[in-house]
């Protein structure tokens, strides 16, 4: 997420939808127009529908050096289990 800091990131979880909202600050500190810009300083919003197998109470997010990592653990009830035969 280039140009987005932890303060400019908002993650909400409602039902089985997770919404990411990123706000980029204009980082142009140089006088005059930029010669090259890799990403535009605009806000964005993305909505993703989660599988019903995801345990939404244990969803976690981590941001390190512009890389957002979402941990979406499976619910215990859908994990495979071994059944022993008597």
XYZ file of N, CA and C in Angstrom, residues 1-85:
255
model
N 0.836 -1.158 0.000
C 0.000 0.000 0.000
C 0.893 1.237 0.000
N 1.530 1.520 -1.120
C 2.453 2.654 -1.177
C 1.750 3.969 -0.870
N 2.396 4.756 -0.026
C 1.873 6.068 0.300
C 0.827 6.085 1.390
N 0.461 4.932 1.941
C -0.560 4.859 2.991
C 0.134 4.502 4.304
N -0.084 5.322 5.330
C 0.479 5.027 6.650
C -0.559 4.287 7.486
N -0.150 3.835 8.666
C -1.099 3.158 9.562
C -2.250 4.083 9.939
N -1.944 5.372 10.096
C -2.981 6.336 10.460
C -3.977 6.566 9.331
N -3.540 6.379 8.099
C -4.406 6.605 6.948
C -5.149 5.365 6.492
N -5.075 4.294 7.277
C -5.701 3.034 6.902
C -6.846 2.726 7.861
N -7.979 2.363 7.297
C -9.143 1.989 8.104
C -9.659 0.653 7.596
N -9.796 -0.304 8.503
C -10.284 -1.632 8.162
C -11.521 -1.905 9.014
N -12.618 -2.229 8.352
C -13.841 -2.552 9.081
C -14.341 -3.916 8.629
N -14.942 -4.622 9.557
C -15.483 -5.950 9.298
C -16.941 -5.938 9.727
N -17.816 -6.181 8.756
C -19.250 -6.190 9.034
C -19.852 -7.428 8.391
N -20.339 -8.313 9.229
C -20.868 -9.570 8.702
C -19.743 -10.369 8.084
N -19.884 -10.687 6.802
C -18.817 -11.418 6.115
C -18.111 -10.536 5.073
N -18.189 -9.215 5.233
C -17.507 -8.280 4.329
C -16.447 -7.493 5.086
N -15.257 -7.446 4.494
C -14.181 -6.647 5.065
C -13.924 -5.477 4.112
N -13.831 -4.276 4.677
C -13.648 -3.066 3.890
C -12.318 -2.433 4.247
N -11.522 -2.111 3.222
C -10.247 -1.427 3.397
C -10.374 -0.031 2.808
N -10.072 0.975 3.611
C -10.083 2.362 3.145
C -8.695 2.928 3.390
N -8.072 3.421 2.337
C -6.739 3.992 2.438
C -6.750 5.446 2.037
N -6.059 6.258 2.832
C -5.957 7.684 2.538
C -4.484 8.014 2.351
N -4.146 8.465 1.147
C -2.760 8.821 0.838
C -2.579 10.317 1.019
N -1.433 10.676 1.570
C -1.082 12.085 1.694
C -0.233 12.466 0.495
N -0.400 13.698 0.052
C 0.407 14.186 -1.064
C 1.820 14.427 -0.552
N 2.765 13.607 -0.966
C 4.139 13.680 -0.478
C 5.059 14.481 -1.367
N 4.531 15.374 -2.186
C 5.365 16.160 -3.089
C 5.922 17.362 -2.339
N 7.173 17.245 -1.854
C 7.812 18.330 -1.125
C 8.725 19.153 -2.016
N 8.857 18.787 -3.264
C 9.747 19.486 -4.189
C 8.988 20.613 -4.890
N 9.686 21.696 -5.182
C 9.024 22.765 -5.938
C 8.789 22.339 -7.390
N 7.713 22.767 -7.969
C 7.412 22.435 -9.358
C 6.683 21.116 -9.486
N 6.262 20.812 -10.706
C 5.520 19.552 -10.918
C 6.464 18.351 -10.872
N 5.966 17.194 -10.431
C 6.818 16.005 -10.388
C 7.113 15.486 -11.794
N 8.287 14.905 -11.971
C 8.663 14.326 -13.257
C 8.036 12.949 -13.447
N 7.892 12.222 -12.359
C 7.325 10.872 -12.422
C 6.600 10.598 -11.116
N 5.422 10.011 -11.204
C 4.654 9.649 -10.013
C 4.164 8.224 -10.189
N 4.573 7.339 -9.267
C 4.221 5.929 -9.384
C 2.768 5.671 -9.002
N 2.267 6.378 -7.998
C 0.878 6.202 -7.599
C 0.270 7.566 -7.307
N -1.010 7.688 -7.606
C -1.687 8.964 -7.414
C -2.030 9.172 -5.938
N -1.993 10.415 -5.466
C -2.318 10.691 -4.061
C -3.818 10.757 -3.829
N -4.527 9.712 -4.198
C -5.978 9.686 -4.023
C -6.351 8.606 -3.008
N -7.509 8.783 -2.389
C -8.016 7.794 -1.448
C -8.618 6.626 -2.223
N -8.697 5.475 -1.578
C -9.310 4.319 -2.229
C -10.105 3.526 -1.207
N -11.001 2.703 -1.722
C -11.867 1.855 -0.887
C -12.065 0.537 -1.610
N -11.829 -0.571 -0.912
C -12.034 -1.902 -1.473
C -12.869 -2.724 -0.492
N -13.806 -3.480 -1.027
C -14.656 -4.348 -0.210
C -14.474 -5.773 -0.704
N -14.221 -6.687 0.232
C -14.039 -8.090 -0.095
C -15.036 -8.910 0.706
N -15.630 -9.895 0.054
C -16.540 -10.800 0.746
C -15.731 -11.991 1.246
N -15.865 -12.283 2.538
C -15.136 -13.393 3.144
C -15.945 -14.675 3.066
N -15.236 -15.774 2.979
C -15.854 -17.094 2.992
C -16.496 -17.322 4.361
N -17.556 -18.077 4.397
C -18.232 -18.352 5.668
C -17.371 -19.224 6.585
N -16.313 -19.830 6.059
C -15.428 -20.660 6.868
C -14.452 -19.830 7.700
N -14.390 -18.513 7.485
C -13.481 -17.638 8.216
C -14.067 -17.303 9.581
N -13.241 -17.414 10.606
C -13.641 -17.029 11.963
C -13.428 -15.523 12.094
N -14.482 -14.751 11.920
C -14.371 -13.288 11.885
C -13.991 -12.685 13.232
N -14.122 -13.438 14.317
C -13.741 -12.902 15.626
C -12.232 -12.902 15.832
N -11.495 -13.638 14.991
C -10.043 -13.731 15.145
C -9.275 -13.098 13.991
N -9.918 -12.269 13.177
C -9.235 -11.597 12.070
C -8.261 -10.571 12.644
N -7.039 -10.536 12.104
C -6.011 -9.613 12.583
C -5.341 -8.941 11.392
N -4.819 -7.733 11.618
C -4.132 -6.989 10.561
C -2.801 -6.477 11.085
N -1.807 -6.451 10.192
C -0.472 -5.959 10.536
C 0.074 -5.201 9.341
N 0.683 -4.054 9.588
C 1.280 -3.281 8.493
C 2.748 -3.054 8.810
N 3.616 -3.427 7.863
C 5.046 -3.292 8.041
C 5.658 -2.821 6.732
N 6.241 -1.635 6.740
C 6.910 -1.038 5.583
C 6.016 -1.004 4.351
N 4.760 -0.606 4.540
C 3.834 -0.455 3.424
C 3.165 -1.734 2.965
N 3.438 -2.842 3.641
C 2.818 -4.121 3.279
C 1.788 -4.480 4.335
N 0.539 -4.601 3.908
C -0.546 -4.962 4.811
C -0.731 -6.470 4.775
N -0.737 -7.092 5.959
C -0.958 -8.524 6.081
C -2.219 -8.746 6.897
N -3.196 -9.394 6.302
C -4.428 -9.756 7.004
C -4.368 -11.243 7.323
N -4.655 -11.597 8.571
C -4.713 -12.988 8.992
C -6.181 -13.363 9.111
N -6.592 -14.329 8.298
C -7.983 -14.767 8.244
C -8.048 -16.249 8.612
N -8.112 -16.559 9.911
C -8.095 -17.967 10.327
C -9.416 -18.674 10.043
N -9.302 -19.959 9.743
C -10.495 -20.780 9.540
C -11.163 -21.061 10.871
N -12.446 -21.203 10.823
C -13.211 -21.561 12.013
C -12.885 -22.994 12.396
N -12.907 -23.283 13.691
C -12.604 -24.637 14.167
C -13.603 -25.660 13.637
N -14.836 -25.255 13.416
C -15.857 -26.209 12.987
C -15.673 -26.668 11.545
N -14.911 -25.932 10.736
C -14.720 -26.342 9.343
C -13.348 -26.958 9.087
N -12.480 -26.933 10.095
C -11.172 -27.560 9.920
C -11.339 -29.072 9.868
N -10.568 -29.731 9.002
C -10.680 -31.187 8.935
C -10.161 -31.825 10.230
N -10.772 -32.896 10.624
C -10.327 -33.622 11.808
C -10.263 -35.105 11.478
N -9.378 -35.770 12.150
C -9.192 -37.200 11.916
C -10.161 -37.970 12.800
N -10.807 -38.945 12.212
C -11.749 -39.784 12.955
C -11.149 -41.177 13.035
N -11.024 -41.652 14.244
C -10.458 -42.997 14.432
C -11.556 -44.040 14.298
N -11.174 -45.149 13.730
C -12.112 -46.263 13.549
C -11.879 -47.272 14.654
